[in-house]
Amino acid sequence: MYKIFYLLCCMILLYIAGLFSSTLLTGFVLAMIITACFLYGTTWICKKNAMIKVEKTLTISKEEEISFPFSIQISSFFKPGLIRYHVQVQYNQKKTVKKYIDDTISTKPVFVGHDCGIYEFTLLSAFIYDWTRLFHRKLHFKNTTCAIVVLPDAFPILYPISLHGSTALQTEKKSPVFTGNELSMEIKDIREYQKQDSLKHIHWKQCARLQKFYVKEYEKEQGHSLVIKAFFDNEFSCQALQFFYSVILGFLQQQVHITCYIEKTELYRFFLMSKEDLDLMFVSFLTKQALPVEELDPIYDVLIHDQQCLDANNTQLIF
């Protein structure tokens, strides 16, 4: 449409120039030819000096704005008026959309992740236009697939935990004992008193029996552990990822250490102790950077009880 309008304008100007004199018409035609050759030459120079910059993996939160993971940089005096990308977009391995994305000097393309999951962008080709957008050159690329991982909202779901075979997580409660700056719960050993030991830890019964000073050594309090196995279908959904993320985040906020198994064609294992570990798990799993394992660990420590999403006998979250 733009080219047709430009051609009509040139024809009108040629007609007006021809009405006045043939010399003016000839000069105008020569000026148009020189201008067209110059514009066409700038696209050729830009193509020869074009370099593609690709960000392989980007991680953002929902509704966060970020530049697209690819851009073309022109290292020459002549700059293009427009760069148009032909991109194939795939969301959570189930939607494929081909569209054109425009990049001008004043406006850069921006991506906003409205749904959590992974967006995979495959750059098929790019077109470099001159300032009048009359001429263009096409660039071809291979293996330029980029990924943007949109993390779910950090809304923890707090579930009760129970030991295998029981209804609640009831460990033996003991009075906390401070050893220096560290909290301990269990007696690990009894040894002879040393100068740096605190008098609060003296084992008086042992001292009275052996007529020497002995102190008690304590073990550090160990956090609870949990094993979760999740099954995902061939297609991810934003709701399933959000629920799975929220459940694990709820356990982590309860200071529960998690061994997480995720099965989707292959089995993957992750050890989680913080929200940073959880975010890294989502990025590595969705971008297929995690290494699969052959089998589960033989012991499940803790079960989650929820009838809608959990098979309590097999310790599985099913999506």
PDB file of N, CA and C in Angstrom, residues 190-233:
ATOM      1  N   ILE A 190      28.954 -36.386  74.353  1.00  0.00           N
ATOM      2  CA  ILE A 190      29.403 -35.859  75.643  1.00  0.00           C
ATOM      3  C   ILE A 190      30.924 -35.937  75.663  1.00  0.00           C
ATOM      4  N   ARG A 191      31.583 -34.823  75.959  1.00  0.00           N
ATOM      5  CA  ARG A 191      33.044 -34.795  75.946  1.00  0.00           C
ATOM      6  C   ARG A 191      33.532 -33.960  77.122  1.00  0.00           C
ATOM      7  N   GLU A 192      34.863 -33.972  77.291  1.00  0.00           N
ATOM      8  CA  GLU A 192      35.442 -33.227  78.402  1.00  0.00           C
ATOM      9  C   GLU A 192      35.349 -31.719  78.159  1.00  0.00           C
ATOM     10  N   TYR A 193      35.289 -31.008  79.235  1.00  0.00           N
ATOM     11  CA  TYR A 193      35.135 -29.549  79.210  1.00  0.00           C
ATOM     12  C   TYR A 193      36.396 -28.887  78.665  1.00  0.00           C
ATOM     13  N   GLN A 194      36.197 -27.857  77.826  1.00  0.00           N
ATOM     14  CA  GLN A 194      37.295 -27.043  77.321  1.00  0.00           C
ATOM     15  C   GLN A 194      37.027 -25.586  77.655  1.00  0.00           C
ATOM     16  N   LYS A 195      38.062 -24.772  77.555  1.00  0.00           N
ATOM     17  CA  LYS A 195      37.961 -23.385  78.019  1.00  0.00           C
ATOM     18  C   LYS A 195      36.896 -22.597  77.263  1.00  0.00           C
ATOM     19  N   GLN A 196      36.716 -22.880  75.963  1.00  0.00           N
ATOM     20  CA  GLN A 196      35.776 -22.102  75.182  1.00  0.00           C
ATOM     21  C   GLN A 196      34.329 -22.548  75.362  1.00  0.00           C
ATOM     22  N   ASP A 197      34.108 -23.652  76.095  1.00  0.00           N
ATOM     23  CA  ASP A 197      32.752 -24.159  76.265  1.00  0.00           C
ATOM     24  C   ASP A 197      31.951 -23.309  77.240  1.00  0.00           C
ATOM     25  N   SER A 198      30.643 -23.248  77.011  1.00  0.00           N
ATOM     26  CA  SER A 198      29.760 -22.506  77.899  1.00  0.00           C
ATOM     27  C   SER A 198      29.403 -23.352  79.121  1.00  0.00           C
ATOM     28  N   LEU A 199      29.282 -22.690  80.268  1.00  0.00           N
ATOM     29  CA  LEU A 199      28.911 -23.406  81.489  1.00  0.00           C
ATOM     30  C   LEU A 199      27.482 -23.929  81.442  1.00  0.00           C
ATOM     31  N   LYS A 200      26.684 -23.381  80.551  1.00  0.00           N
ATOM     32  CA  LYS A 200      25.302 -23.849  80.441  1.00  0.00           C
ATOM     33  C   LYS A 200      25.211 -25.272  79.900  1.00  0.00           C
ATOM     34  N   HIS A 201      26.280 -25.743  79.247  1.00  0.00           N
ATOM     35  CA  HIS A 201      26.221 -27.055  78.617  1.00  0.00           C
ATOM     36  C   HIS A 201      26.903 -28.142  79.448  1.00  0.00           C
ATOM     37  N   ILE A 202      27.244 -27.854  80.676  1.00  0.00           N
ATOM     38  CA  ILE A 202      27.902 -28.862  81.521  1.00  0.00           C
ATOM     39  C   ILE A 202      26.925 -29.986  81.847  1.00  0.00           C
ATOM     40  N   HIS A 203      27.399 -31.203  81.699  1.00  0.00           N
ATOM     41  CA  HIS A 203      26.609 -32.387  82.023  1.00  0.00           C
ATOM     42  C   HIS A 203      26.877 -32.733  83.496  1.00  0.00           C
ATOM     43  N   TRP A 204      26.018 -32.254  84.416  1.00  0.00           N
ATOM     44  CA  TRP A 204      26.286 -32.357  85.839  1.00  0.00           C
ATOM     45  C   TRP A 204      26.262 -33.800  86.342  1.00  0.00           C
ATOM     46  N   LYS A 205      25.421 -34.617  85.779  1.00  0.00           N
ATOM     47  CA  LYS A 205      25.377 -36.009  86.227  1.00  0.00           C
ATOM     48  C   LYS A 205      26.679 -36.735  85.887  1.00  0.00           C
ATOM     49  N   GLN A 206      27.179 -36.486  84.673  1.00  0.00           N
ATOM     50  CA  GLN A 206      28.437 -37.106  84.267  1.00  0.00           C
ATOM     51  C   GLN A 206      29.598 -36.572  85.103  1.00  0.00           C
ATOM     52  N   CYS A 207      29.548 -35.294  85.424  1.00  0.00           N
ATOM     53  CA  CYS A 207      30.605 -34.703  86.258  1.00  0.00           C
ATOM     54  C   CYS A 207      30.616 -35.334  87.656  1.00  0.00           C
ATOM     55  N   ALA A 208      29.432 -35.523  88.232  1.00  0.00           N
ATOM     56  CA  ALA A 208      29.360 -36.112  89.584  1.00  0.00           C
ATOM     57  C   ALA A 208      29.807 -37.561  89.588  1.00  0.00           C
ATOM     58  N   ARG A 209      29.565 -38.278  88.504  1.00  0.00           N
ATOM     59  CA  ARG A 209      29.907 -39.695  88.465  1.00  0.00           C
ATOM     60  C   ARG A 209      31.384 -39.922  88.208  1.00  0.00           C
ATOM     61  N   LEU A 210      31.999 -39.113  87.335  1.00  0.00           N
ATOM     62  CA  LEU A 210      33.401 -39.329  86.953  1.00  0.00           C
ATOM     63  C   LEU A 210      34.346 -38.326  87.580  1.00  0.00           C
ATOM     64  N   GLN A 211      33.841 -37.384  88.349  1.00  0.00           N
ATOM     65  CA  GLN A 211      34.654 -36.389  89.041  1.00  0.00           C
ATOM     66  C   GLN A 211      35.470 -35.539  88.067  1.00  0.00           C
ATOM     67  N   LYS A 212      34.918 -35.282  86.899  1.00  0.00           N
ATOM     68  CA  LYS A 212      35.519 -34.394  85.896  1.00  0.00           C
ATOM     69  C   LYS A 212      34.410 -33.584  85.241  1.00  0.00           C
ATOM     70  N   PHE A 213      34.830 -32.491  84.654  1.00  0.00           N
ATOM     71  CA  PHE A 213      33.847 -31.661  83.965  1.00  0.00           C
ATOM     72  C   PHE A 213      33.627 -32.183  82.541  1.00  0.00           C
ATOM     73  N   TYR A 214      32.354 -32.398  82.226  1.00  0.00           N
ATOM     74  CA  TYR A 214      31.955 -32.832  80.887  1.00  0.00           C
ATOM     75  C   TYR A 214      30.867 -31.892  80.375  1.00  0.00           C
ATOM     76  N   VAL A 215      30.852 -31.708  79.062  1.00  0.00           N
ATOM     77  CA  VAL A 215      29.840 -30.850  78.435  1.00  0.00           C
ATOM     78  C   VAL A 215      29.086 -31.641  77.372  1.00  0.00           C
ATOM     79  N   LYS A 216      27.914 -31.156  77.090  1.00  0.00           N
ATOM     80  CA  LYS A 216      27.061 -31.796  76.072  1.00  0.00           C
ATOM     81  C   LYS A 216      27.208 -31.059  74.740  1.00  0.00           C
ATOM     82  N   GLU A 217      27.384 -31.842  73.658  1.00  0.00           N
ATOM     83  CA  GLU A 217      27.390 -31.300  72.304  1.00  0.00           C
ATOM     84  C   GLU A 217      26.023 -31.547  71.671  1.00  0.00           C
ATOM     85  N   TYR A 218      25.523 -30.542  70.974  1.00  0.00           N
ATOM     86  CA  TYR A 218      24.185 -30.629  70.396  1.00  0.00           C
ATOM     87  C   TYR A 218      24.267 -30.626  68.873  1.00  0.00           C
ATOM     88  N   GLU A 219      23.315 -31.320  68.262  1.00  0.00           N
ATOM     89  CA  GLU A 219      23.171 -31.300  66.814  1.00  0.00           C
ATOM     90  C   GLU A 219      22.363 -30.082  66.417  1.00  0.00           C
ATOM     91  N   LYS A 220      22.648 -29.579  65.262  1.00  0.00           N
ATOM     92  CA  LYS A 220      21.853 -28.468  64.745  1.00  0.00           C
ATOM     93  C   LYS A 220      20.469 -28.983  64.365  1.00  0.00           C
ATOM     94  N   GLU A 221      19.515 -28.095  64.556  1.00  0.00           N
ATOM     95  CA  GLU A 221      18.147 -28.470  64.214  1.00  0.00           C
ATOM     96  C   GLU A 221      18.034 -28.684  62.709  1.00  0.00           C
ATOM     97  N   GLN A 222      17.489 -29.790  62.309  1.00  0.00           N
ATOM     98  CA  GLN A 222      17.353 -30.142  60.897  1.00  0.00           C
ATOM     99  C   GLN A 222      15.946 -29.797  60.405  1.00  0.00           C
ATOM    100  N   GLY A 223      15.867 -29.162  59.254  1.00  0.00           N
ATOM    101  CA  GLY A 223      14.564 -28.849  58.699  1.00  0.00           C
ATOM    102  C   GLY A 223      13.888 -30.092  58.153  1.00  0.00           C
ATOM    103  N   HIS A 224      12.580 -30.034  58.030  1.00  0.00           N
ATOM    104  CA  HIS A 224      11.830 -31.159  57.499  1.00  0.00           C
ATOM    105  C   HIS A 224      12.101 -31.286  56.000  1.00  0.00           C
ATOM    106  N   SER A 225      11.996 -32.486  55.500  1.00  0.00           N
ATOM    107  CA  SER A 225      12.206 -32.729  54.079  1.00  0.00           C
ATOM    108  C   SER A 225      10.914 -33.248  53.467  1.00  0.00           C
ATOM    109  N   LEU A 226      10.772 -32.978  52.172  1.00  0.00           N
ATOM    110  CA  LEU A 226       9.553 -33.342  51.461  1.00  0.00           C
ATOM    111  C   LEU A 226       9.930 -33.780  50.059  1.00  0.00           C
ATOM    112  N   VAL A 227       9.263 -34.817  49.588  1.00  0.00           N
ATOM    113  CA  VAL A 227       9.481 -35.288  48.219  1.00  0.00           C
ATOM    114  C   VAL A 227       8.172 -35.145  47.463  1.00  0.00           C
ATOM    115  N   ILE A 228       8.224 -34.448  46.338  1.00  0.00           N
ATOM    116  CA  ILE A 228       7.051 -34.231  45.497  1.00  0.00           C
ATOM    117  C   ILE A 228       7.364 -34.717  44.092  1.00  0.00           C
ATOM    118  N   LYS A 229       6.422 -35.432  43.521  1.00  0.00           N
ATOM    119  CA  LYS A 229       6.542 -35.842  42.132  1.00  0.00           C
ATOM    120  C   LYS A 229       5.358 -35.275  41.364  1.00  0.00           C
ATOM    121  N   ALA A 230       5.647 -34.553  40.281  1.00  0.00           N
ATOM    122  CA  ALA A 230       4.605 -33.894  39.497  1.00  0.00           C
ATOM    123  C   ALA A 230       4.598 -34.456  38.085  1.00  0.00           C
ATOM    124  N   PHE A 231       3.397 -34.716  37.569  1.00  0.00           N
ATOM    125  CA  PHE A 231       3.205 -35.159  36.192  1.00  0.00           C
ATOM    126  C   PHE A 231       2.590 -34.022  35.398  1.00  0.00           C
ATOM    127  N   PHE A 232       3.179 -33.704  34.252  1.00  0.00           N
ATOM    128  CA  PHE A 232       2.619 -32.696  33.365  1.00  0.00           C
ATOM    129  C   PHE A 232       2.219 -33.360  32.051  1.00  0.00           C
ATOM    130  N   ASP A 233       1.110 -32.860  31.466  1.00  0.00           N
ATOM    131  CA  ASP A 233       0.674 -33.352  30.164  1.00  0.00           C
ATOM    132  C   ASP A 233       1.630 -32.849  29.082  1.00  0.00           C
TER     133      ASP A 233
END
